PDB file of C-alpha atoms in Angstrom:
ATOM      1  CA  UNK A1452      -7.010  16.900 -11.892  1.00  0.00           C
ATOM      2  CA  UNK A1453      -4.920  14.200 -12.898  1.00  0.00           C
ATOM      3  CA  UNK A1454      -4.220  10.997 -10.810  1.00  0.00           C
ATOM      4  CA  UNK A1455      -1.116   8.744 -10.738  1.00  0.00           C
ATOM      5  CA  UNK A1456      -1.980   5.652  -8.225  1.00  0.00           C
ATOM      6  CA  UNK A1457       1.160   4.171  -8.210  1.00  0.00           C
ATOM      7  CA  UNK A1458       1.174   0.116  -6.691  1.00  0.00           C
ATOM      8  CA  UNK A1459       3.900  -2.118  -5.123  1.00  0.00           C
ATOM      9  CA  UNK A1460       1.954  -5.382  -4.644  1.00  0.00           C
ATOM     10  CA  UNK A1461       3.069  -9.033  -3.440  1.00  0.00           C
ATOM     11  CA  UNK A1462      -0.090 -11.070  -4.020  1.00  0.00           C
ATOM     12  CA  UNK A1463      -2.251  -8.502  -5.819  1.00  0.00           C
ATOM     13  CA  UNK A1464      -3.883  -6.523  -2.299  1.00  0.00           C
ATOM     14  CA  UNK A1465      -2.422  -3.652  -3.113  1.00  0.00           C
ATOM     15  CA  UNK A1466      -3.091  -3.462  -6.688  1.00  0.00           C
ATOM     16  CA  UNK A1467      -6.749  -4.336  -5.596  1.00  0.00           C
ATOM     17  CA  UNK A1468      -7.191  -1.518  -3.114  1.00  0.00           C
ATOM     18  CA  UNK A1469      -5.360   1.060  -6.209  1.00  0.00           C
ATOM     19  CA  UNK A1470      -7.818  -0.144  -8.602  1.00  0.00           C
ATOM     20  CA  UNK A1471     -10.719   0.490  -6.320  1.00  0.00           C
ATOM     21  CA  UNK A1472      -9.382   3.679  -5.727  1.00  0.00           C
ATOM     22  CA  UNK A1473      -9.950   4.449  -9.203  1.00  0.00           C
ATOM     23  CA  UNK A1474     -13.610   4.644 -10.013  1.00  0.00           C
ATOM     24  CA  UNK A1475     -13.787   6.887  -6.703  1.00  0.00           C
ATOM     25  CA  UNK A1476     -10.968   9.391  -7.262  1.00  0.00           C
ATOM     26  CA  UNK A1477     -12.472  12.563  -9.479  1.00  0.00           C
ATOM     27  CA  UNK A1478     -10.485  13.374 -12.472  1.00  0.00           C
ATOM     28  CA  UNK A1479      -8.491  11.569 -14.825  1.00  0.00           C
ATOM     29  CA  UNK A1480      -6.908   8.466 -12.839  1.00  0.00           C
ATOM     30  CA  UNK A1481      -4.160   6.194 -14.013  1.00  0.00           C
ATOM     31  CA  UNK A1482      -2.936   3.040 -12.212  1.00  0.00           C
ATOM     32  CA  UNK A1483      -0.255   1.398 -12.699  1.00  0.00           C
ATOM     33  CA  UNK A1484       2.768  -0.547 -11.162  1.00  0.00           C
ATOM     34  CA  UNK A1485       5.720   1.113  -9.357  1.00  0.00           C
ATOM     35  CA  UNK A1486       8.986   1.373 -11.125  1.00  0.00           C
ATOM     36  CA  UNK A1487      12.155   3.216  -9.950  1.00  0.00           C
ATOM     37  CA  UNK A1488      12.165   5.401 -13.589  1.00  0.00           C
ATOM     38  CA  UNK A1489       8.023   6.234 -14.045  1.00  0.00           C
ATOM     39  CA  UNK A1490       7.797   9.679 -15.173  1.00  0.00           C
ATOM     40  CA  UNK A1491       5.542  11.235 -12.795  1.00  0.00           C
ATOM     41  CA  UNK A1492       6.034  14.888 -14.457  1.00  0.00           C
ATOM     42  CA  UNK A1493       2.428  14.599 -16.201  1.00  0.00           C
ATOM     43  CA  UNK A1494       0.337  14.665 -13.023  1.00  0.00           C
ATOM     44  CA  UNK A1495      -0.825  17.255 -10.297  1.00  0.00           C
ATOM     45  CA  UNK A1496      -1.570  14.188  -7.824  1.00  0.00           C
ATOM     46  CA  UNK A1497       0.229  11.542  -6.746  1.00  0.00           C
ATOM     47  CA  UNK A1498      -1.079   8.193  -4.872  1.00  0.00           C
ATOM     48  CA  UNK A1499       1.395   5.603  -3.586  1.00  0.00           C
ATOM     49  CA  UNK A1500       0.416   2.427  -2.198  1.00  0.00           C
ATOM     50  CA  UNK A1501       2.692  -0.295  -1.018  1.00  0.00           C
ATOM     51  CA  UNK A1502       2.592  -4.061   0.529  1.00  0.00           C
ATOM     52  CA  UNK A1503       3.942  -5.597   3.325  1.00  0.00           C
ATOM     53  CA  UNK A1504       6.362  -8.754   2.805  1.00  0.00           C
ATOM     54  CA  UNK A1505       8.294 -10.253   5.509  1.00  0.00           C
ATOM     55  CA  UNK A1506       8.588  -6.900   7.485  1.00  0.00           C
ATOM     56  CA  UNK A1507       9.103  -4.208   4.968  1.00  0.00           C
ATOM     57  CA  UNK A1508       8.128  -2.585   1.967  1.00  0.00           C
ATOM     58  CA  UNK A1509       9.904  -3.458  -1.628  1.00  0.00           C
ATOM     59  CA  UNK A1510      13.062  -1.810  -2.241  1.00  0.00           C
ATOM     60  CA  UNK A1511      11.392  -0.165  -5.435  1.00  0.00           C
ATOM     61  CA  UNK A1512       9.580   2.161  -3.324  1.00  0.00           C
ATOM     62  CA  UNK A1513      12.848   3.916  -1.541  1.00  0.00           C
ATOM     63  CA  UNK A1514      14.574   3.963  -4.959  1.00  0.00           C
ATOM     64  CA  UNK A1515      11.487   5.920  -6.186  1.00  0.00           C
ATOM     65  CA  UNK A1516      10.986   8.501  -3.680  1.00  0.00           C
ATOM     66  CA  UNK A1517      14.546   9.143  -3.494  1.00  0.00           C
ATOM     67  CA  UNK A1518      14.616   9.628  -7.418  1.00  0.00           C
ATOM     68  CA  UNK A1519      11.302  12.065  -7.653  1.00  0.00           C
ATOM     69  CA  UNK A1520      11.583  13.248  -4.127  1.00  0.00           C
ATOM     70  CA  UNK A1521      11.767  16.821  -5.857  1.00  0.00           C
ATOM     71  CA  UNK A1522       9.079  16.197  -8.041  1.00  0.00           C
ATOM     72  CA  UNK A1523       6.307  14.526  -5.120  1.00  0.00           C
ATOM     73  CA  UNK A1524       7.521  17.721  -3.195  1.00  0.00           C
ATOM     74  CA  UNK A1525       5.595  19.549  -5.884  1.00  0.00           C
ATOM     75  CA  UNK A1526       2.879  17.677  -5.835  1.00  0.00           C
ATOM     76  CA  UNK A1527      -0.377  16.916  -4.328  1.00  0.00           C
ATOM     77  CA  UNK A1528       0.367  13.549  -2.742  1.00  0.00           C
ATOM     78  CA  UNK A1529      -0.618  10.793  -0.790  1.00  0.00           C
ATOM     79  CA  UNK A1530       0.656   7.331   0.268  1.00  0.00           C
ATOM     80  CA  UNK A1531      -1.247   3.773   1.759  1.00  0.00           C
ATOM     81  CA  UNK A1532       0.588   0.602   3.283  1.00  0.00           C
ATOM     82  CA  UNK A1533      -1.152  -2.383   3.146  1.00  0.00           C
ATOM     83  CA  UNK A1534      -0.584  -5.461   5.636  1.00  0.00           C
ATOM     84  CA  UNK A1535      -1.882  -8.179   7.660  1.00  0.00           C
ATOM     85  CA  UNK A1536      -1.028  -6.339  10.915  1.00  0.00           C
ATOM     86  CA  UNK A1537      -3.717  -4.048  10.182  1.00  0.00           C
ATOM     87  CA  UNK A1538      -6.307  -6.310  10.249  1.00  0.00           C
ATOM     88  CA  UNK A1539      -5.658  -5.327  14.533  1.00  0.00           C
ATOM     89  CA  UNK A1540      -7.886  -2.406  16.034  1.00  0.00           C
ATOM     90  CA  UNK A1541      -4.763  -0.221  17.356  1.00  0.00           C
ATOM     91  CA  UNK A1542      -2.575  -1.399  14.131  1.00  0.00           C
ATOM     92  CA  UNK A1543      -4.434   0.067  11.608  1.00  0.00           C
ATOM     93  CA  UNK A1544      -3.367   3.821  11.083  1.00  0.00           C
ATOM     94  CA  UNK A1545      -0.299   5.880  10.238  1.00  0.00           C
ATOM     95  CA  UNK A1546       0.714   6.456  13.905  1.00  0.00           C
ATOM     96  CA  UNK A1547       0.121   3.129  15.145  1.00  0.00           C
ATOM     97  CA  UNK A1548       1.586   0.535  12.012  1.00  0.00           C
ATOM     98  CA  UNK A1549       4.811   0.187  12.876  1.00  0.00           C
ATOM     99  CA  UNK A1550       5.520  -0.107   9.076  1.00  0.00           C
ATOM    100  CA  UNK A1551       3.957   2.772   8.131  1.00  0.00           C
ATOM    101  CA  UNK A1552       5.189   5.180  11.204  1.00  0.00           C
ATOM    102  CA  UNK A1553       8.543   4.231  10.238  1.00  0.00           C
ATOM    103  CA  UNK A1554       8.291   4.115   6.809  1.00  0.00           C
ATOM    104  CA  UNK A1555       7.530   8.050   7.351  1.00  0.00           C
ATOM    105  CA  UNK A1556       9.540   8.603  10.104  1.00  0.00           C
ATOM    106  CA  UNK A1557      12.695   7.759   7.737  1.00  0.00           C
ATOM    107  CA  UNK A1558      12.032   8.877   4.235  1.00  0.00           C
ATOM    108  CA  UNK A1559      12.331  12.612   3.400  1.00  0.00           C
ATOM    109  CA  UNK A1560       9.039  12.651   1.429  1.00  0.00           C
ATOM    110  CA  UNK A1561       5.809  13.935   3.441  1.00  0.00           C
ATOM    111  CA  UNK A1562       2.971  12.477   1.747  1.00  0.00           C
ATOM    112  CA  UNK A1563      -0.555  15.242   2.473  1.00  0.00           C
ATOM    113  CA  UNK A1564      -1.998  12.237   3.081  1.00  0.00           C
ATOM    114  CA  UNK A1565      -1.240   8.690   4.656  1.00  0.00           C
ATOM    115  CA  UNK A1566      -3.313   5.493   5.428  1.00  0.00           C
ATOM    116  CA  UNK A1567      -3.124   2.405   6.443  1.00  0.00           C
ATOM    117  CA  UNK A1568      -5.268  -0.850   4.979  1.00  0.00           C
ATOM    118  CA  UNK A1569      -5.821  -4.256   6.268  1.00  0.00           C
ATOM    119  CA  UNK A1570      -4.579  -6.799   3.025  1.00  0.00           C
ATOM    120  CA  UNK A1571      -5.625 -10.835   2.388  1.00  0.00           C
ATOM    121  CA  UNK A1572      -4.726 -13.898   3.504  1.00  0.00           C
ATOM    122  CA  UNK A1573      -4.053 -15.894   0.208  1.00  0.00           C
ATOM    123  CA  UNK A1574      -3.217 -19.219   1.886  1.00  0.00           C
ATOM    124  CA  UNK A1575      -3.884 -21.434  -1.621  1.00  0.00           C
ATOM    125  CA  UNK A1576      -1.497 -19.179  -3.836  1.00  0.00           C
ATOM    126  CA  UNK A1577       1.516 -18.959  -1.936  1.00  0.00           C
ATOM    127  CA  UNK A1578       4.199 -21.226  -2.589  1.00  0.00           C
ATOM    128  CA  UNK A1579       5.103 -23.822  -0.149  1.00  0.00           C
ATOM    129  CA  UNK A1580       7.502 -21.763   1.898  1.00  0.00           C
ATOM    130  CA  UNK A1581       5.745 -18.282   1.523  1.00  0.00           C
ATOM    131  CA  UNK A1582       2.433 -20.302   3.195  1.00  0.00           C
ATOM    132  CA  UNK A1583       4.576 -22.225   6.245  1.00  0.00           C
ATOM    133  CA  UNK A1584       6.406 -18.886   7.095  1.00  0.00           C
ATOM    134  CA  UNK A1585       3.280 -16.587   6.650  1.00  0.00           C
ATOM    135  CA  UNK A1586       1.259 -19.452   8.794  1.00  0.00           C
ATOM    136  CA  UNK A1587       3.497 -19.779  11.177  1.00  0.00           C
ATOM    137  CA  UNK A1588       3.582 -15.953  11.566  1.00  0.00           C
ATOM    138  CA  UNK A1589      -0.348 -15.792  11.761  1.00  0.00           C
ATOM    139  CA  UNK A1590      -0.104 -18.246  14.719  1.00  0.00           C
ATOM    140  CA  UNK A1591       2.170 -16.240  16.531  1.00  0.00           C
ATOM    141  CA  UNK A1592       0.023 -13.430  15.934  1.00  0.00           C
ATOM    142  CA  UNK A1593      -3.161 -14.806  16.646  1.00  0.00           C
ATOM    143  CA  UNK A1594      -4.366 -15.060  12.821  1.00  0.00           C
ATOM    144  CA  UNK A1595      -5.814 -17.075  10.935  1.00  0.00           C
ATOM    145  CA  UNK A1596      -3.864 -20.927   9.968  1.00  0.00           C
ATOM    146  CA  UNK A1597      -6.177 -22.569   8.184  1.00  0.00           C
ATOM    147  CA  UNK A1598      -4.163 -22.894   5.113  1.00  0.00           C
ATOM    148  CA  UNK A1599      -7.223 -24.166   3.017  1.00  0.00           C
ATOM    149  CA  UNK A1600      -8.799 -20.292   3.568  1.00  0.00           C
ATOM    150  CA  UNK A1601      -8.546 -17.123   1.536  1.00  0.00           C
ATOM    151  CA  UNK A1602      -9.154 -14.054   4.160  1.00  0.00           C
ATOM    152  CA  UNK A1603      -9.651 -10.454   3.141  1.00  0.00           C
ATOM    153  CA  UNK A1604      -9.028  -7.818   5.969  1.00  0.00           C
ATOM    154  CA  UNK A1605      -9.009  -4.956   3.776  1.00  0.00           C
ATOM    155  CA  UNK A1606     -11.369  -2.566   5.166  1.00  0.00           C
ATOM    156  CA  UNK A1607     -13.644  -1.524   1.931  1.00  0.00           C
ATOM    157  CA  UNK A1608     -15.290   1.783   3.672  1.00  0.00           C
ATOM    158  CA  UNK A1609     -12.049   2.854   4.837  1.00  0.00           C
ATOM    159  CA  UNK A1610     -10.731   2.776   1.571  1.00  0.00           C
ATOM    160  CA  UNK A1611     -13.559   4.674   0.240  1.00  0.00           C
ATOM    161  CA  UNK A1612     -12.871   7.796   3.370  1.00  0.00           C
ATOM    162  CA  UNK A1613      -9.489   7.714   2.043  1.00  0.00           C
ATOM    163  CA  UNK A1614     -10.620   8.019  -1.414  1.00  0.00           C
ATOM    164  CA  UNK A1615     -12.909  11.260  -0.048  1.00  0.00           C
ATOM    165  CA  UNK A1616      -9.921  12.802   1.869  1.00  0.00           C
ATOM    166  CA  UNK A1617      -7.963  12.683  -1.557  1.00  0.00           C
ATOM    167  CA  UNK A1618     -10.977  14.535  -3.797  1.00  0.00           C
ATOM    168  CA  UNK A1619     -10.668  16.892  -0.355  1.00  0.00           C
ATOM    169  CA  UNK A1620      -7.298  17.859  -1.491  1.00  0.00           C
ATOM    170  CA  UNK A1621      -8.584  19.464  -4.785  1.00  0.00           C
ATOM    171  CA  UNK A1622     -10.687  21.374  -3.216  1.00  0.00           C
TER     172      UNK A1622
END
């Protein structure tokens, strides 16, 4: 089996979670960053992930499906979201992330597979704006403020389930 993990990542989460991914997935896995034009012709599985900023997922990733919607049609396939809203009990699958439901709900492509990861709090890297907005978000949503504080949500053993549910689809 061969793997294409394709990532759309803000701060790196994303990336992270696709590169863990990796050394679990069976087969021969590449990773690599999402562009509207990668030829995804070469592999049997497909493996999308994609961040959260400000509400919505990067552009890239609707360009993409809509270009190789034929081609993920034909394929095994699965797709994450990663955001900070999922670091809630009740936010933190494909039915109940708003992102995620309507991410699905809208796009023509029906991943086999979906999920839904918790990303980091990278207070320290952002740039001034990206850390007042994202604060003052987190204090309207009950998160963390501390701006001095790097928080991971990302739920490690849910990522590696996910990882079993794809080597499931081989089988």
């Amino acid at each position: 089996m061969k793997t294409l993990i394709l990532y759309s990542s803000h701060d790196g989460q994303t990336k992270k979670i696709s590169e863990f991914l990796t050394a679990l997935l069976e087969g021969e896995v590449i990773v690599d960053e999402l562009r509207e034009d990668y030829d995804i012709a070469p592999f049997e599985q497909v493996i999308i992930g994609a961040s959260i900023r400000y509400g919505h997922f990067n552009k890239t990733l609707d360009r993409f499906i809509v270009r190789n919607l034929v081609y993920l049609e034909q394929k095994r396939s699965g797709f994450f979201g990663v955001n900070l809203t999922a670091r809630k009990e009740g936010k933190d699958n494909p039915e109940t992330n708003v992102y995620v439901r309507k991410f699905l709900q809208r796009t023509k492509w029906q991943p086999e597979l979906a999920a839904v990861f918790a990303g980091a709090l990278l207070y320290p890297r952002y740039k001034w704006f990206d850390r007042v907005m994202i604060q003052f978000i987190m204090k309207i949503t009950g998160g963390e403020t501390d701006t001095s504080k790097e928080v991971e949500y990302t739920d490690w053993e849910k990522v590696k389930v996910f990882a079993q549910q794809i080597n499931a689809l081989d089988k």
